[in-house]
Amino acid sequence: MKKLTAEWDSPLFMQVQAQFETAAQKLSLDENIFNRLRVPDKALIVSVPFRNDDGSIRVVPGYRVQHNDVLGPYKGGLRYHPLVNLGEVAALASLMTWKCALVNLPLGGAKGGIQIDPTLLSRGELQRMTRRYTSEIVNFIGPDVDIPAPDMGTNEQVMAWIMDTYSQLKGHAVAEIVTGKPVIIGGSLGRKEATGRGVVYCLIEASKLLNYKLDESTRIAVQGFGNVGAAAVKKLEKIGTKVVAVSDVKSGVYNPKGLSYQALTDWVNQHRSLEGFPEADAVTNAELACLDVDIVVPAATEGTITPEIARKLKCKILAEGANGPTTLEADKIIEDRGDIFVIPDILANAGGVIVSYFEWVQDLQNYFWTEQEINKRLFEIMSTAFQTIHEFSKAHQVNMRNAALMTGIQKVSQAMLTRGFYP
Ligand code: NAD
């Protein structure tokens, strides 16, 4: 295997590369296709200058990486985090390619990011940085080229500023340039909760498959209480299961009798973190994952399920809400143990991009659907994808991660071979 160029080097890119190589080998992927797919199509690095509240100007690095668009326009989230780098964004872009393909969306894979801690910015600074980043990448994105969406550290408001900046530069409203925006400006009902909801839809399918009950006796730990984690907790409570532990970057809380979604949300809204939440014991993120629970949902960030944690996991199901939460070594340990059913990231968290696709379609048609319609269609796509991947894993004697990757890679590869090579 030829070593990749240093530009992409990052722990997550190496992890995603190794997973791609394993899946490609199992598929006996055409060598030319392999060489093209292991690196992204294009990457743009920008320096984003913006004015701080004190009048000084700060410059931060920003990225947009487009991995593959053979099935349709590039699509992927935008991350604001102090550790964002080109390799991480490239890795996340490639995961988007496989994710869109495996749930049959006519979209390709992309990702973006700015290396910044958004929690340290004022609202004004966040807005000025977002608008300048948008203007720096304006010719790289477009409603039929590349459509950003929220990811870690970004939200509906950030998407609204991107949509407004893009529209100002084009001279007319372009709602379909981003997804995950507020409903009032063309967002979709159900988008905010879609990723967490999709994780739960996968758990419903897994419980049928494993002949496993999802009721008040089911104890669940959710790592991360952001967009994905909080929506998963809300839905898990709604279907009658017991979420006993949740965490954020600062701390975790645990109560074996169960935690209330509303009480947690009210506390976080007031205190900006779970720290100090009453009527629960404090736990670290590592302790949370190893609690005596039935299901663990890592919904925070990559690399949180380390080899040490993998050895100590007590759960029966690991549903990866986050992208890349399980390191390669940890994944191997879990596979060798053989007592944990893993729902891999590109399947478990596909709900977000599915409803983003619905949002884009609604914007293009200027015709909006009911929330009931959206959730019904989301459930249909998620449950079909889950069953397809599971059948594939049985037929090819591979685990769920390889089955999901192989399904996505195979579809992209077939489309590339059918379209042919230019020039
Ligand atoms: P978010 O910023 O809304 O929330 C992240 C949560 O994780 C916060 O509670 C934060 O405090 C916590 N966290 C951050 N770093 C942590 C760490 N090192 N240890 C423990 N907790 C930590 O982000 P999000 O949008 O919910 O995304 C979470 C994950 O899900 C990411 O991996 C993202 O790529 C993935 N994802 C998000 C979406 C989406 O629609 N937002 C879709 C698919 C996948």
Tab-separated table of C-alpha atoms and ligand atoms in Angstrom:
chain	number	residue	atom	x	y	z
A	1	MET	CA	0.000	0.000	0.000
A	2	LYS	CA	1.410	3.414	-1.014
A	3	LYS	CA	1.629	5.907	1.845
A	4	LEU	CA	-0.791	8.786	1.489
A	5	THR	CA	0.369	12.371	1.175
A	6	ALA	CA	0.925	14.119	4.468
A	7	GLU	CA	-1.816	16.719	3.850
A	8	TRP	CA	-4.514	14.299	4.967
A	9	ASP	CA	-2.610	12.852	7.943
A	10	SER	CA	-4.767	12.845	11.070
A	11	PRO	CA	-5.894	10.075	13.435
A	12	LEU	CA	-9.447	10.098	12.051
A	13	PHE	CA	-8.285	10.046	8.407
A	14	MET	CA	-6.010	7.055	9.150
A	15	GLN	CA	-8.917	5.284	10.875
A	16	VAL	CA	-11.361	5.942	8.042
A	17	GLN	CA	-8.700	4.971	5.462
A	18	ALA	CA	-8.037	1.659	7.179
A	19	GLN	CA	-11.770	0.912	7.313
A	20	PHE	CA	-12.127	1.817	3.623
A	21	GLU	CA	-9.182	-0.404	2.678
A	22	THR	CA	-10.609	-3.398	4.555
A	23	ALA	CA	-14.029	-2.978	2.949
A	24	ALA	CA	-12.509	-2.393	-0.518
A	25	GLN	CA	-10.384	-5.523	-0.204
A	26	LYS	CA	-13.395	-7.619	0.792
A	27	LEU	CA	-15.228	-6.235	-2.257
A	28	SER	CA	-12.239	-6.850	-4.567
A	29	LEU	CA	-12.740	-3.244	-5.645
A	30	ASP	CA	-11.417	-2.224	-9.056
A	31	GLU	CA	-7.906	-0.815	-8.448
A	32	ASN	CA	-8.494	2.402	-10.411
A	33	ILE	CA	-11.676	3.108	-8.453
A	34	PHE	CA	-9.860	2.293	-5.216
A	35	ASN	CA	-7.090	4.803	-5.925
A	36	ARG	CA	-9.612	7.520	-6.728
A	37	LEU	CA	-11.885	6.913	-3.713
A	38	ARG	CA	-9.231	6.768	-1.015
A	39	VAL	CA	-8.608	10.512	-1.376
A	40	PRO	CA	-11.093	13.383	-1.724
A	41	ASP	CA	-11.896	15.042	-5.066
A	42	LYS	CA	-11.108	18.566	-3.882
A	43	ALA	CA	-10.218	20.574	-0.789
A	44	LEU	CA	-10.283	24.297	-0.129
A	45	ILE	CA	-8.340	25.890	2.726
A	46	VAL	CA	-9.231	29.460	3.582
A	47	SER	CA	-7.998	31.968	6.138
A	48	VAL	CA	-11.011	33.580	7.744
A	49	PRO	CA	-10.434	37.071	9.160
A	50	PHE	CA	-13.128	38.532	11.405
A	51	ARG	CA	-13.468	41.419	13.850
A	52	ASN	CA	-13.478	40.665	17.571
A	53	ASP	CA	-15.785	42.669	19.832
A	54	ASP	CA	-12.801	44.748	21.003
A	55	GLY	CA	-12.165	45.926	17.433
A	56	SER	CA	-9.083	43.769	16.777
A	57	ILE	CA	-9.012	41.280	13.891
A	58	ARG	CA	-8.477	37.562	14.297
A	59	VAL	CA	-7.618	35.076	11.513
A	60	VAL	CA	-8.636	31.415	11.785
A	61	PRO	CA	-8.228	28.473	9.359
A	62	GLY	CA	-11.320	27.182	7.580
A	63	TYR	CA	-11.823	24.144	5.341
A	64	ARG	CA	-14.272	22.638	2.866
A	65	VAL	CA	-13.509	19.176	1.496
A	66	GLN	CA	-15.469	17.495	-1.315
A	67	HIS	CA	-14.899	13.765	-1.419
A	68	ASN	CA	-17.041	12.373	-4.254
A	69	ASP	CA	-20.073	13.579	-6.248
A	70	VAL	CA	-20.745	10.704	-8.622
A	71	LEU	CA	-24.258	10.190	-7.211
A	72	GLY	CA	-25.210	13.865	-6.878
A	73	PRO	CA	-24.145	17.207	-5.334
A	74	TYR	CA	-21.658	17.110	-2.460
A	75	LYS	CA	-23.391	17.211	0.926
A	76	GLY	CA	-22.041	17.458	4.450
A	77	GLY	CA	-21.903	19.295	7.740
A	78	LEU	CA	-19.844	22.203	9.010
A	79	ARG	CA	-17.899	21.787	12.263
A	80	TYR	CA	-16.628	24.520	14.596
A	81	HIS	CA	-14.102	22.996	16.999
A	82	PRO	CA	-10.584	23.949	18.185
A	83	LEU	CA	-9.098	20.671	16.868
A	84	VAL	CA	-10.585	20.816	13.346
A	85	ASN	CA	-7.944	20.148	10.661
A	86	LEU	CA	-7.782	19.206	6.993
A	87	GLY	CA	-7.386	15.465	7.665
A	88	GLU	CA	-10.345	15.319	10.027
A	89	VAL	CA	-12.580	17.191	7.591
A	90	ALA	CA	-11.413	14.924	4.727
A	91	ALA	CA	-12.197	11.814	6.780
A	92	LEU	CA	-15.668	13.098	7.645
A	93	ALA	CA	-16.258	13.992	3.965
A	94	SER	CA	-15.520	10.427	2.874
A	95	LEU	CA	-17.852	9.021	5.539
A	96	MET	CA	-20.566	11.253	4.042
A	97	THR	CA	-20.029	9.673	0.602
A	98	TRP	CA	-20.627	6.149	1.935
A	99	LYS	CA	-23.487	7.290	4.180
A	100	CYS	CA	-25.461	8.984	1.383
A	101	ALA	CA	-24.893	6.011	-0.911
A	102	LEU	CA	-25.965	3.362	1.575
A	103	VAL	CA	-29.302	5.092	2.276
A	104	ASN	CA	-29.813	5.658	-1.469
A	105	LEU	CA	-29.683	9.460	-1.522
A	106	PRO	CA	-28.763	11.187	-4.811
A	107	LEU	CA	-25.958	13.039	-3.021
A	108	GLY	CA	-22.192	12.880	-2.624
A	109	GLY	CA	-19.953	13.488	0.385
A	110	ALA	CA	-18.407	16.690	1.733
A	111	LYS	CA	-17.535	18.334	5.044
A	112	GLY	CA	-16.380	21.707	6.292
A	113	GLY	CA	-14.900	23.174	9.410
A	114	ILE	CA	-13.336	26.119	11.175
A	115	GLN	CA	-10.600	25.659	13.764
A	116	ILE	CA	-12.171	27.616	16.609
A	117	ASP	CA	-13.902	27.065	19.955
A	118	PRO	CA	-17.326	28.630	19.255
A	119	THR	CA	-18.231	28.678	22.967
A	120	LEU	CA	-15.586	31.376	23.487
A	121	LEU	CA	-17.093	33.718	20.868
A	122	SER	CA	-19.825	36.299	21.416
A	123	ARG	CA	-22.898	36.046	19.188
A	124	GLY	CA	-21.593	38.954	17.121
A	125	GLU	CA	-18.169	37.345	16.651
A	126	LEU	CA	-19.752	34.011	15.702
A	127	GLN	CA	-21.934	35.745	13.118
A	128	ARG	CA	-19.094	37.790	11.583
A	129	MET	CA	-16.835	34.705	11.375
A	130	THR	CA	-19.600	32.606	9.764
A	131	ARG	CA	-20.431	35.285	7.194
A	132	ARG	CA	-16.775	35.780	6.224
A	133	TYR	CA	-16.201	32.007	5.951
A	134	THR	CA	-19.260	31.793	3.679
A	135	SER	CA	-17.964	34.571	1.436
A	136	GLU	CA	-14.535	32.844	1.256
A	137	ILE	CA	-16.095	29.575	0.026
A	138	VAL	CA	-18.940	31.115	-2.014
A	139	ASN	CA	-17.628	29.866	-5.370
A	140	PHE	CA	-16.903	26.395	-4.002
A	141	ILE	CA	-20.449	25.626	-2.784
A	142	GLY	CA	-23.889	25.949	-4.398
A	143	PRO	CA	-27.389	24.388	-4.251
A	144	ASP	CA	-26.530	21.990	-7.083
A	145	VAL	CA	-22.807	21.731	-6.206
A	146	ASP	CA	-22.241	21.421	-2.448
A	147	ILE	CA	-24.800	21.945	0.319
A	148	PRO	CA	-23.548	22.476	3.916
A	149	ALA	CA	-25.463	21.514	7.091
A	150	PRO	CA	-24.868	21.645	10.873
A	151	ASP	CA	-22.341	19.453	12.704
A	152	MET	CA	-20.508	19.816	16.019
A	153	GLY	CA	-20.423	23.397	17.249
A	154	THR	CA	-22.821	24.735	14.608
A	155	ASN	CA	-26.609	25.009	14.681
A	156	GLU	CA	-29.733	26.386	12.961
A	157	GLN	CA	-28.654	29.987	13.570
A	158	VAL	CA	-25.269	29.437	11.907
A	159	MET	CA	-27.072	27.901	8.904
A	160	ALA	CA	-29.380	30.957	8.766
A	161	TRP	CA	-26.342	33.295	8.570
A	162	ILE	CA	-24.785	31.157	5.797
A	163	MET	CA	-28.060	31.183	3.862
A	164	ASP	CA	-28.386	34.969	4.273
A	165	THR	CA	-24.764	35.700	3.273
A	166	TYR	CA	-24.972	33.449	0.217
A	167	SER	CA	-28.312	35.025	-0.769
A	168	GLN	CA	-26.935	38.576	-0.371
A	169	LEU	CA	-23.980	37.711	-2.606
A	170	LYS	CA	-26.270	36.174	-5.259
A	171	GLY	CA	-28.862	38.953	-5.071
A	172	HIS	CA	-31.869	36.752	-4.262
A	173	ALA	CA	-32.992	34.268	-1.590
A	174	VAL	CA	-31.346	30.852	-1.996
A	175	ALA	CA	-32.870	28.704	0.763
A	176	GLU	CA	-31.555	25.476	-0.766
A	177	ILE	CA	-27.869	26.424	-0.222
A	178	VAL	CA	-27.890	24.906	3.302
A	179	THR	CA	-29.983	22.443	5.252
A	180	GLY	CA	-30.656	22.361	8.980
A	181	LYS	CA	-31.800	26.009	8.942
A	182	PRO	CA	-34.749	27.416	10.909
A	183	VAL	CA	-38.201	26.459	9.565
A	184	ILE	CA	-39.171	30.138	9.106
A	185	ILE	CA	-36.582	30.553	6.295
A	186	GLY	CA	-37.139	27.241	4.524
A	187	GLY	CA	-35.908	24.679	7.037
A	188	SER	CA	-37.638	21.343	7.364
A	189	LEU	CA	-39.836	20.206	10.192
A	190	GLY	CA	-38.125	17.350	12.012
A	191	ARG	CA	-34.561	18.172	10.837
A	192	LYS	CA	-33.293	19.244	14.252
A	193	GLU	CA	-34.247	15.918	15.844
A	194	ALA	CA	-33.591	13.749	12.768
A	195	THR	CA	-30.130	12.366	13.634
A	196	GLY	CA	-31.046	11.374	17.209
A	197	ARG	CA	-34.395	10.036	16.037
A	198	GLY	CA	-32.658	7.955	13.352
A	199	VAL	CA	-30.358	6.415	15.991
A	200	VAL	CA	-33.470	5.297	17.888
A	201	TYR	CA	-35.086	3.925	14.706
A	202	CYS	CA	-31.960	1.756	14.284
A	203	LEU	CA	-32.264	0.592	17.899
A	204	ILE	CA	-35.903	-0.375	17.241
A	205	GLU	CA	-34.782	-2.492	14.260
A	206	ALA	CA	-31.896	-4.002	16.246
A	207	SER	CA	-34.229	-4.931	19.091
A	208	LYS	CA	-36.527	-6.798	16.664
A	209	LEU	CA	-33.558	-8.596	15.195
A	210	LEU	CA	-31.986	-9.536	18.510
A	211	ASN	CA	-35.374	-10.325	20.035
A	212	TYR	CA	-34.721	-7.743	22.638
A	213	LYS	CA	-37.268	-5.580	24.497
A	214	LEU	CA	-37.123	-1.775	24.444
A	215	ASP	CA	-39.118	-0.823	27.549
A	216	GLU	CA	-38.758	0.649	31.043
A	217	SER	CA	-36.321	-2.140	31.946
A	218	THR	CA	-33.891	-1.037	29.188
A	219	ARG	CA	-31.082	1.136	30.627
A	220	ILE	CA	-29.240	3.433	28.264
A	221	ALA	CA	-26.185	5.708	28.523
A	222	VAL	CA	-25.819	8.561	26.025
A	223	GLN	CA	-22.447	10.282	25.605
A	224	GLY	CA	-22.861	13.874	24.366
A	225	PHE	CA	-25.905	16.030	25.002
A	226	GLY	CA	-25.824	18.197	21.886
A	227	ASN	CA	-27.945	18.062	18.751
A	228	VAL	CA	-27.655	14.286	18.305
A	229	GLY	CA	-27.438	13.140	21.941
A	230	ALA	CA	-30.271	15.296	23.293
A	231	ALA	CA	-32.654	14.328	20.464
A	232	ALA	CA	-31.828	10.654	21.050
A	233	VAL	CA	-32.546	11.026	24.791
A	234	LYS	CA	-35.888	12.708	24.008
A	235	LYS	CA	-36.976	9.941	21.641
A	236	LEU	CA	-35.667	7.145	23.926
A	237	GLU	CA	-37.762	8.575	26.747
A	238	LYS	CA	-40.779	8.809	24.424
A	239	ILE	CA	-40.617	5.134	23.467
A	240	GLY	CA	-40.511	4.212	27.163
A	241	THR	CA	-36.876	3.248	27.774
A	242	LYS	CA	-34.792	4.536	30.696
A	243	VAL	CA	-31.852	6.848	29.996
A	244	VAL	CA	-29.734	6.542	33.147
A	245	ALA	CA	-26.633	8.524	32.147
A	246	VAL	CA	-25.752	11.437	29.879
A	247	SER	CA	-22.651	13.587	29.474
A	248	ASP	CA	-21.147	16.584	27.775
A	249	VAL	CA	-17.545	17.663	27.252
A	250	LYS	CA	-17.217	18.797	30.898
A	251	SER	CA	-18.942	16.038	32.855
A	252	GLY	CA	-21.499	13.263	32.997
A	253	VAL	CA	-24.445	12.500	35.265
A	254	TYR	CA	-25.811	9.123	36.324
A	255	ASN	CA	-28.992	8.083	38.080
A	256	PRO	CA	-29.932	4.383	37.963
A	257	LYS	CA	-33.602	5.361	38.421
A	258	GLY	CA	-33.548	7.337	35.162
A	259	LEU	CA	-33.074	10.941	34.035
A	260	SER	CA	-35.722	13.301	32.645
A	261	TYR	CA	-35.059	14.848	29.205
A	262	GLN	CA	-36.900	18.049	30.156
A	263	ALA	CA	-35.083	18.452	33.475
A	264	LEU	CA	-31.699	17.920	31.737
A	265	THR	CA	-32.566	20.398	28.978
A	266	ASP	CA	-33.771	23.049	31.445
A	267	TRP	CA	-30.544	22.633	33.460
A	268	VAL	CA	-28.309	22.909	30.385
A	269	ASN	CA	-30.225	25.946	29.095
A	270	GLN	CA	-29.681	27.644	32.440
A	271	HIS	CA	-26.113	26.514	33.232
A	272	ARG	CA	-24.672	25.837	29.721
A	273	SER	CA	-23.467	22.392	30.914
A	274	LEU	CA	-24.681	19.280	32.756
A	275	GLU	CA	-22.239	19.952	35.600
A	276	GLY	CA	-23.995	20.088	38.974
A	277	PHE	CA	-27.260	18.566	37.730
A	278	PRO	CA	-29.078	17.615	40.958
A	279	GLU	CA	-30.400	14.153	41.853
A	280	ALA	CA	-27.638	12.377	39.922
A	281	ASP	CA	-24.084	11.249	40.583
A	282	ALA	CA	-21.218	12.732	38.625
A	283	VAL	CA	-19.439	10.349	36.206
A	284	THR	CA	-16.642	10.887	33.731
A	285	ASN	CA	-17.186	10.191	30.026
A	286	ALA	CA	-15.075	7.033	30.331
A	287	GLU	CA	-17.068	5.800	33.351
A	288	LEU	CA	-20.342	6.505	31.553
A	289	ALA	CA	-19.461	4.232	28.641
A	290	CYS	CA	-18.578	1.371	31.017
A	291	LEU	CA	-21.715	1.559	33.193
A	292	ASP	CA	-23.860	-1.519	33.649
A	293	VAL	CA	-26.358	-0.580	30.915
A	294	ASP	CA	-27.967	-2.363	27.968
A	295	ILE	CA	-27.197	0.246	25.316
A	296	VAL	CA	-24.448	2.854	24.922
A	297	VAL	CA	-24.919	5.685	22.421
A	298	PRO	CA	-21.666	7.593	21.800
A	299	ALA	CA	-23.008	10.872	20.373
A	300	ALA	CA	-20.170	13.279	21.162
A	301	THR	CA	-17.076	13.075	18.995
A	302	GLU	CA	-14.530	10.706	17.421
A	303	GLY	CA	-12.238	8.381	19.350
A	304	THR	CA	-14.161	8.255	22.641
A	305	ILE	CA	-14.433	4.439	22.638
A	306	THR	CA	-10.773	3.598	23.254
A	307	PRO	CA	-9.300	0.070	23.562
A	308	GLU	CA	-9.372	0.378	27.354
A	309	ILE	CA	-13.059	1.273	27.311
A	310	ALA	CA	-13.840	-1.404	24.704
A	311	ARG	CA	-12.536	-4.066	27.101
A	312	LYS	CA	-14.756	-2.773	29.906
A	313	LEU	CA	-18.008	-2.179	28.000
A	314	LYS	CA	-20.965	-3.948	29.627
A	315	CYS	CA	-23.621	-3.019	27.053
A	316	LYS	CA	-25.181	-5.364	24.500
A	317	ILE	CA	-25.632	-2.707	21.812
A	318	LEU	CA	-23.318	0.141	20.788
A	319	ALA	CA	-25.198	2.620	18.582
A	320	GLU	CA	-22.740	5.121	17.086
A	321	GLY	CA	-24.513	8.482	16.942
A	322	ALA	CA	-21.191	10.308	16.516
A	323	ASN	CA	-18.907	9.929	13.504
A	324	GLY	CA	-15.910	7.665	14.161
A	325	PRO	CA	-16.394	7.218	17.936
A	326	THR	CA	-14.715	3.785	18.032
A	327	THR	CA	-10.974	3.639	17.370
A	328	LEU	CA	-9.645	0.890	15.078
A	329	GLU	CA	-8.092	-1.026	17.963
A	330	ALA	CA	-11.246	-0.733	20.071
A	331	ASP	CA	-13.310	-1.954	17.120
A	332	LYS	CA	-11.117	-5.052	16.867
A	333	ILE	CA	-11.489	-5.742	20.605
A	334	ILE	CA	-15.281	-5.441	20.345
A	335	GLU	CA	-15.348	-7.770	17.346
A	336	ASP	CA	-13.182	-10.347	19.161
A	337	ARG	CA	-15.421	-10.152	22.227
A	338	GLY	CA	-18.411	-10.986	20.025
A	339	ASP	CA	-20.997	-10.036	22.670
A	340	ILE	CA	-21.804	-6.486	21.512
A	341	PHE	CA	-23.957	-5.613	18.502
A	342	VAL	CA	-22.503	-2.507	16.824
A	343	ILE	CA	-24.692	-0.176	14.766
A	344	PRO	CA	-21.961	1.678	12.811
A	345	ASP	CA	-21.875	5.469	12.488
A	346	ILE	CA	-22.655	5.745	8.771
A	347	LEU	CA	-25.873	3.811	9.363
A	348	ALA	CA	-26.829	4.919	12.894
A	349	ASN	CA	-26.489	8.673	12.293
A	350	ALA	CA	-27.763	8.767	8.687
A	351	GLY	CA	-31.082	10.274	9.840
A	352	GLY	CA	-29.552	13.753	9.742
A	353	VAL	CA	-28.579	13.682	6.089
A	354	ILE	CA	-31.829	11.926	5.136
A	355	VAL	CA	-33.943	14.783	6.506
A	356	SER	CA	-31.411	17.274	5.118
A	357	TYR	CA	-32.149	15.703	1.739
A	358	PHE	CA	-35.897	16.150	2.401
A	359	GLU	CA	-35.226	19.804	3.275
A	360	TRP	CA	-33.279	20.389	0.057
A	361	VAL	CA	-36.051	18.748	-2.026
A	362	GLN	CA	-38.732	20.829	-0.275
A	363	ASP	CA	-36.745	24.052	-0.874
A	364	LEU	CA	-36.204	23.238	-4.554
A	365	GLN	CA	-39.931	22.636	-5.003
A	366	ASN	CA	-41.108	25.369	-2.640
A	367	TYR	CA	-43.535	22.822	-1.280
A	368	PHE	CA	-43.337	21.745	2.359
A	369	TRP	CA	-44.346	18.498	4.015
A	370	THR	CA	-45.871	17.789	7.421
A	371	GLU	CA	-43.685	16.557	10.277
A	372	GLN	CA	-45.647	13.313	10.290
A	373	GLU	CA	-44.826	12.756	6.610
A	374	ILE	CA	-41.141	13.481	7.240
A	375	ASN	CA	-40.837	11.135	10.222
A	376	LYS	CA	-42.704	8.381	8.356
A	377	ARG	CA	-40.374	8.645	5.345
A	378	LEU	CA	-37.327	8.821	7.640
A	379	PHE	CA	-38.412	5.653	9.425
A	380	GLU	CA	-38.990	3.846	6.106
A	381	ILE	CA	-35.516	4.708	4.810
A	382	MET	CA	-33.725	3.948	8.092
A	383	SER	CA	-35.432	0.613	8.686
A	384	THR	CA	-34.929	-0.502	5.061
A	385	ALA	CA	-31.236	0.480	5.242
A	386	PHE	CA	-30.802	-1.336	8.545
A	387	GLN	CA	-32.370	-4.530	7.175
A	388	THR	CA	-30.393	-4.330	3.923
A	389	ILE	CA	-27.110	-3.906	5.785
A	390	HIS	CA	-27.929	-6.714	8.166
A	391	GLU	CA	-28.828	-9.072	5.302
A	392	PHE	CA	-25.614	-8.093	3.524
A	393	SER	CA	-23.602	-8.827	6.680
A	394	LYS	CA	-25.149	-12.291	6.934
A	395	ALA	CA	-24.743	-13.059	3.224
A	396	HIS	CA	-21.077	-11.972	3.139
A	397	GLN	CA	-20.131	-13.066	6.667
A	398	VAL	CA	-18.905	-9.604	7.634
A	399	ASN	CA	-19.687	-7.376	10.610
A	400	MET	CA	-22.205	-4.506	10.423
A	401	ARG	CA	-19.486	-1.849	9.922
A	402	ASN	CA	-17.978	-3.658	6.960
A	403	ALA	CA	-21.450	-4.407	5.579
A	404	ALA	CA	-22.419	-0.721	5.727
A	405	LEU	CA	-19.149	0.460	4.191
A	406	MET	CA	-19.185	-2.220	1.497
A	407	THR	CA	-22.775	-1.352	0.526
A	408	GLY	CA	-21.915	2.343	0.204
A	409	ILE	CA	-18.600	1.789	-1.596
A	410	GLN	CA	-20.126	-0.726	-4.002
A	411	LYS	CA	-22.864	1.701	-5.019
A	412	VAL	CA	-20.427	4.580	-5.602
A	413	SER	CA	-18.090	2.295	-7.534
A	414	GLN	CA	-20.888	0.991	-9.786
A	415	ALA	CA	-21.976	4.563	-10.548
A	416	MET	CA	-18.367	5.546	-11.401
A	417	LEU	CA	-17.913	2.566	-13.716
A	418	THR	CA	-21.274	3.288	-15.391
A	419	ARG	CA	-20.534	6.984	-15.943
A	420	GLY	CA	-17.077	6.189	-17.268
A	421	PHE	CA	-13.835	8.123	-17.077
A	422	TYR	CA	-13.383	11.702	-18.315
A	423	PRO	CA	-11.730	12.706	-20.658
B	1	NAD	P1	-23.036	19.268	19.194
B	1	NAD	O1	-21.947	20.265	19.149
B	1	NAD	O2	-24.446	19.728	19.089
B	1	NAD	O3	-22.920	18.393	20.547
B	1	NAD	C1	-21.773	17.692	20.897
B	1	NAD	C2	-21.928	17.195	22.350
B	1	NAD	O4	-20.800	16.389	22.691
B	1	NAD	C3	-21.956	18.314	23.379
B	1	NAD	O5	-22.776	17.925	24.470
B	1	NAD	C4	-20.497	18.414	23.815
B	1	NAD	O6	-20.357	18.987	25.099
B	1	NAD	C5	-20.112	16.953	23.804
B	1	NAD	N1	-18.681	16.715	23.589
B	1	NAD	C6	-17.844	17.338	22.734
B	1	NAD	N2	-16.608	16.834	22.826
B	1	NAD	C7	-16.664	15.856	23.746
B	1	NAD	C8	-15.719	14.963	24.284
B	1	NAD	N3	-14.447	14.973	23.893
B	1	NAD	N4	-16.147	14.073	25.225
B	1	NAD	C9	-17.414	14.056	25.623
B	1	NAD	N5	-18.368	14.874	25.146
B	1	NAD	C10	-17.981	15.764	24.227
B	1	NAD	O7	-22.684	18.206	18.054
B	1	NAD	P2	-23.694	17.218	17.308
B	1	NAD	O8	-24.213	17.905	16.107
B	1	NAD	O9	-24.636	16.625	18.290
B	1	NAD	O10	-22.662	16.103	16.785
B	1	NAD	C11	-22.212	15.055	17.624
B	1	NAD	C12	-21.610	13.961	16.752
B	1	NAD	O11	-22.612	13.469	15.844
B	1	NAD	C13	-20.426	14.381	15.869
B	1	NAD	O12	-19.550	13.297	15.730
B	1	NAD	C14	-21.090	14.682	14.533
B	1	NAD	O13	-20.186	14.590	13.454
B	1	NAD	C15	-22.139	13.586	14.501
B	1	NAD	N6	-23.284	13.842	13.605
B	1	NAD	C16	-24.047	14.962	13.744
B	1	NAD	C17	-25.139	15.162	12.906
B	1	NAD	C18	-26.074	16.340	13.051
B	1	NAD	O14	-27.118	16.351	12.394
B	1	NAD	N7	-25.784	17.323	13.884
B	1	NAD	C19	-25.422	14.214	11.903
B	1	NAD	C20	-24.629	13.077	11.795
B	1	NAD	C21	-23.566	12.899	12.663
